[in-house]
mmCIF file of C-alpha atoms in Angstrom:
data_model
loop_
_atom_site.group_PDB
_atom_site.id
_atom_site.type_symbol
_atom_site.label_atom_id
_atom_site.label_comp_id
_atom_site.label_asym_id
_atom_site.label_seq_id
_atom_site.Cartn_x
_atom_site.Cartn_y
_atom_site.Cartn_z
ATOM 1 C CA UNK A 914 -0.117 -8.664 -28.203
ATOM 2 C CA UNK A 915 3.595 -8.967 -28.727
ATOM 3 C CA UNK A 916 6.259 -9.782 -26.796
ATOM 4 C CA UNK A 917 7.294 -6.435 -25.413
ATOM 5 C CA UNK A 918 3.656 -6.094 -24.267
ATOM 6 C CA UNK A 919 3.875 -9.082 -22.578
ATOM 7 C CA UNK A 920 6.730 -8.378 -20.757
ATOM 8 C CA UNK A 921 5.328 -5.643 -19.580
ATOM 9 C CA UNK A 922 2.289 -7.145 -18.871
ATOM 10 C CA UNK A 923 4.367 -9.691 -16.722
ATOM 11 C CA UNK A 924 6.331 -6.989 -14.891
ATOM 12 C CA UNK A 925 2.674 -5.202 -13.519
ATOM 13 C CA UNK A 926 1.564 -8.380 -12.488
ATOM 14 C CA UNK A 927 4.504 -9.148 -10.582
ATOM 15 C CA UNK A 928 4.602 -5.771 -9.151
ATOM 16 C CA UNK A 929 0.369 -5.593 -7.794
ATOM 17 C CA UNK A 930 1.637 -9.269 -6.489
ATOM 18 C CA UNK A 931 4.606 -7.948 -4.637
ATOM 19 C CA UNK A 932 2.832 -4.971 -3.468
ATOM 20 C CA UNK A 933 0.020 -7.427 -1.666
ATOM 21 C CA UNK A 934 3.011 -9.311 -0.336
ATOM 22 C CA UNK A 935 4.439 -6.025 1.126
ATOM 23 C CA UNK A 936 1.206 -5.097 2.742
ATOM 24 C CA UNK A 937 1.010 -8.701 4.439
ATOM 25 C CA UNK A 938 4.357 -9.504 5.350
ATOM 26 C CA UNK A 939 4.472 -6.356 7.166
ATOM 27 C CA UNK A 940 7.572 -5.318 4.670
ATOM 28 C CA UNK A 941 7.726 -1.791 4.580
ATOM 29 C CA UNK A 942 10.759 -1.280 2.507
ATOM 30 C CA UNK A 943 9.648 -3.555 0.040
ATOM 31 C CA UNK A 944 6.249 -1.317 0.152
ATOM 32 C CA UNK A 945 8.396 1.150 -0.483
ATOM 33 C CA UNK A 946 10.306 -0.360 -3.258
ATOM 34 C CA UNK A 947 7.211 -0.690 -5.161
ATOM 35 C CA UNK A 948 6.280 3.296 -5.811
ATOM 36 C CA UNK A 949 8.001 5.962 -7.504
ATOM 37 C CA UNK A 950 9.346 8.860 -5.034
ATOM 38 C CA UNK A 951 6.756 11.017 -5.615
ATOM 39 C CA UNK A 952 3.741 8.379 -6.043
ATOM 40 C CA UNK A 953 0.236 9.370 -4.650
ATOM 41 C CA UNK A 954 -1.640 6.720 -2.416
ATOM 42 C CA UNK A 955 -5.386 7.166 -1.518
ATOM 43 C CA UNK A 956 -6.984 4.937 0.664
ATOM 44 C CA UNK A 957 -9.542 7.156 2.167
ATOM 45 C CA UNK A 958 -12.866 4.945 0.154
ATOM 46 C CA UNK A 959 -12.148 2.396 2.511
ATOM 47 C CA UNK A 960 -11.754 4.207 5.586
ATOM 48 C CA UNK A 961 -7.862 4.759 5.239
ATOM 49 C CA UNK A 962 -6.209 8.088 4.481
ATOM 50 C CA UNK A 963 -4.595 9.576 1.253
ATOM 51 C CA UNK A 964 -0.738 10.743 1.318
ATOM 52 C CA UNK A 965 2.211 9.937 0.063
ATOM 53 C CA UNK A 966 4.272 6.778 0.148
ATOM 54 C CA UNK A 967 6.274 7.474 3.501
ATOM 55 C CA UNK A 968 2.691 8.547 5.100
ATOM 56 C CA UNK A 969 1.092 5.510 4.006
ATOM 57 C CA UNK A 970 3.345 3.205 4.797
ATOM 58 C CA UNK A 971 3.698 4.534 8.398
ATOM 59 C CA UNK A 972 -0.129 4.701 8.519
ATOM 60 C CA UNK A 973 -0.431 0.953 7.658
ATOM 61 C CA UNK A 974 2.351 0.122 10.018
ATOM 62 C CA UNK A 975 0.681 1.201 12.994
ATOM 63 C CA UNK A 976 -3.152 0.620 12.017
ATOM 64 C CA UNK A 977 -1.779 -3.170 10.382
ATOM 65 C CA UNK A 978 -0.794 -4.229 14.335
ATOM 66 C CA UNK A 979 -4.568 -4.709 14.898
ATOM 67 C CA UNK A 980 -4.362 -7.661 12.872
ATOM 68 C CA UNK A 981 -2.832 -11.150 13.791
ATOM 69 C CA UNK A 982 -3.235 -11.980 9.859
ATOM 70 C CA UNK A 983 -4.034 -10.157 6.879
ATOM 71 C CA UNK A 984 -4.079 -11.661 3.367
ATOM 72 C CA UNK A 985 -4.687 -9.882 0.125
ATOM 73 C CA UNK A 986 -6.358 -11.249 -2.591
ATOM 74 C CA UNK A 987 -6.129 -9.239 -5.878
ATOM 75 C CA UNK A 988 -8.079 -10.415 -9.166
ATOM 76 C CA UNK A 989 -9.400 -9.649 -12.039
ATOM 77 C CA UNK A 990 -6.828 -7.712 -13.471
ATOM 78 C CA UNK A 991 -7.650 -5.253 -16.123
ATOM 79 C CA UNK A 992 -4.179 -3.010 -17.529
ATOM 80 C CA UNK A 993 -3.728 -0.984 -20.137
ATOM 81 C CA UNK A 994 -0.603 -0.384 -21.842
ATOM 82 C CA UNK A 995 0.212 3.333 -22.605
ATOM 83 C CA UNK A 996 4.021 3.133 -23.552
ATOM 84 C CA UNK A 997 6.512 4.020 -20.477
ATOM 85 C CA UNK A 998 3.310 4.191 -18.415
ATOM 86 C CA UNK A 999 -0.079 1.816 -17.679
ATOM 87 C CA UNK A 1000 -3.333 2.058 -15.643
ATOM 88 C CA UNK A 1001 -4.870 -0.639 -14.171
ATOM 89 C CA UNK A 1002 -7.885 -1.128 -12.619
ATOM 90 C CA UNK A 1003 -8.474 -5.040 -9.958
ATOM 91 C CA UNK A 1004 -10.536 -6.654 -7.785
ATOM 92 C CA UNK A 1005 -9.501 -6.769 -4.220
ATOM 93 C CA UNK A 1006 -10.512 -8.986 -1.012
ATOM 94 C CA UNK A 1007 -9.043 -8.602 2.054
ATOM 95 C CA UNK A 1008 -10.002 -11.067 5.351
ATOM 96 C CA UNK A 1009 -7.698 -9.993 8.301
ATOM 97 C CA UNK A 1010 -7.621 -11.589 11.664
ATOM 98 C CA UNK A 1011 -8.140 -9.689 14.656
ATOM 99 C CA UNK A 1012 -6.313 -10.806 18.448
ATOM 100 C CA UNK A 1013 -10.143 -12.042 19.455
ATOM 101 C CA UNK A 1014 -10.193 -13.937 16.277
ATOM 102 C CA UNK A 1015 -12.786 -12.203 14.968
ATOM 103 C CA UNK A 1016 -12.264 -11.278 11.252
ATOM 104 C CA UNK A 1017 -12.900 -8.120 9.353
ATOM 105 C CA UNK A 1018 -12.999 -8.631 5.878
ATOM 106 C CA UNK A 1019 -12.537 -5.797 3.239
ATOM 107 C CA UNK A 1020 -13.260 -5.713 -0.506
ATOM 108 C CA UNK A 1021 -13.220 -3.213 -3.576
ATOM 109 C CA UNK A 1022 -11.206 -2.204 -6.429
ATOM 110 C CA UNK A 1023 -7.245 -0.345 -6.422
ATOM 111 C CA UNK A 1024 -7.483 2.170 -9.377
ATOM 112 C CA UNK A 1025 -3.583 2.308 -10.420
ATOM 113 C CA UNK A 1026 -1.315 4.352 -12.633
ATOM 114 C CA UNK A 1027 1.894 2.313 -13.465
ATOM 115 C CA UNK A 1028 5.111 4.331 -14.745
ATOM 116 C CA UNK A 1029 8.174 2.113 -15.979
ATOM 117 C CA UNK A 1030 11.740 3.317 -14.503
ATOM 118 C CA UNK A 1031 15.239 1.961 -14.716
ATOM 119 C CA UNK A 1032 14.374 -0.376 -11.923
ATOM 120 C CA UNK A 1033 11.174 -1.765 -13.563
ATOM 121 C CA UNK A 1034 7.728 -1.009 -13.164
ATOM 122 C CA UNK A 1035 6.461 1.409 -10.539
ATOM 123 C CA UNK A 1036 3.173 2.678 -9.026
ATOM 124 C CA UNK A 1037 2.785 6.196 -9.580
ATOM 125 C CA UNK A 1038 -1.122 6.120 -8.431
ATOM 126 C CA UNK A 1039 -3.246 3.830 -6.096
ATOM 127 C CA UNK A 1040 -6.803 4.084 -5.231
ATOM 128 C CA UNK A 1041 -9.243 2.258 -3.960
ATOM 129 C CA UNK A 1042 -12.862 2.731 -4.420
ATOM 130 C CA UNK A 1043 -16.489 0.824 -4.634
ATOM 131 C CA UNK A 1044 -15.427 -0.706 -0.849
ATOM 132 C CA UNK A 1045 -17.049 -2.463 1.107
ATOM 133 C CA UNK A 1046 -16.230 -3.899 4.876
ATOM 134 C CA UNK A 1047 -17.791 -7.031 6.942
ATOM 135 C CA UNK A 1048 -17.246 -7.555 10.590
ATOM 136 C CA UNK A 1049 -17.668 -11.288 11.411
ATOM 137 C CA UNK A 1050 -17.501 -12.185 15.356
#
């Protein structure tokens, strides 16, 4: 791998990381910030909906108030380089803290499609599948 592809490499990473950061800071310009304009997101494999970004983020905004906490854990990070443009496929696990204190915990995998613009590296696809979703009182 050379240098170029390690920048790039870099750049993803950084990007799934601020994209989880987003999502749990409750940031929805920086959500924003991380998808191209006409980016497709579909959450509906684990009970979300599918839209684009400005549906999405307004979805998450109000369903996200449920939760006192959420944290997103994203892993095992497999991306492949295709010029201007990658796909990715990670590991996700996502505990979340309810008012009760209860916690529902949510796990699967984001399917991506990564498209590099003048302001770095971009989501042009995200999907989840293979979900799964634990209650815990």
């Amino acid at each position: 791998m050379d240098l170029a592809a390690l920048t790039d490499r870099f750049e993803i990473d950084d990007l799934i990381t601020r994209y989880a950061t987003a999502v749990d800071s409750r940031d929805w310009e920086l959500f924003r910030s991380c998808f191209v304009d006409d980016a497709t997101i579909d959450y509906t494999t684990a009970g979300g909906v599918a839209g684009t970004v400005t549906d999405i983020a307004d979805w998450l905004e109000q369903t996200l108030t449920a939760f006192t906490l959420s944290v997103h854990y994203v892993s095992n990070r497999e991306v492949t380089l295709e010029g201007d443009a990658a796909r990715g496929w990670l590991a996700y696990y996502n505990p979340n803290t309810l008012a009760d204190g209860s916690v529902l915990m949510s796990g699967g995998h984001y399917r991506d499609e990564y498209v590099r613009t003048a302001g770095g590296w971009r989501f042009a696809k995200r999907a989840t599948e293979g979900n799964w979703l634990k209650h815990l009182p």
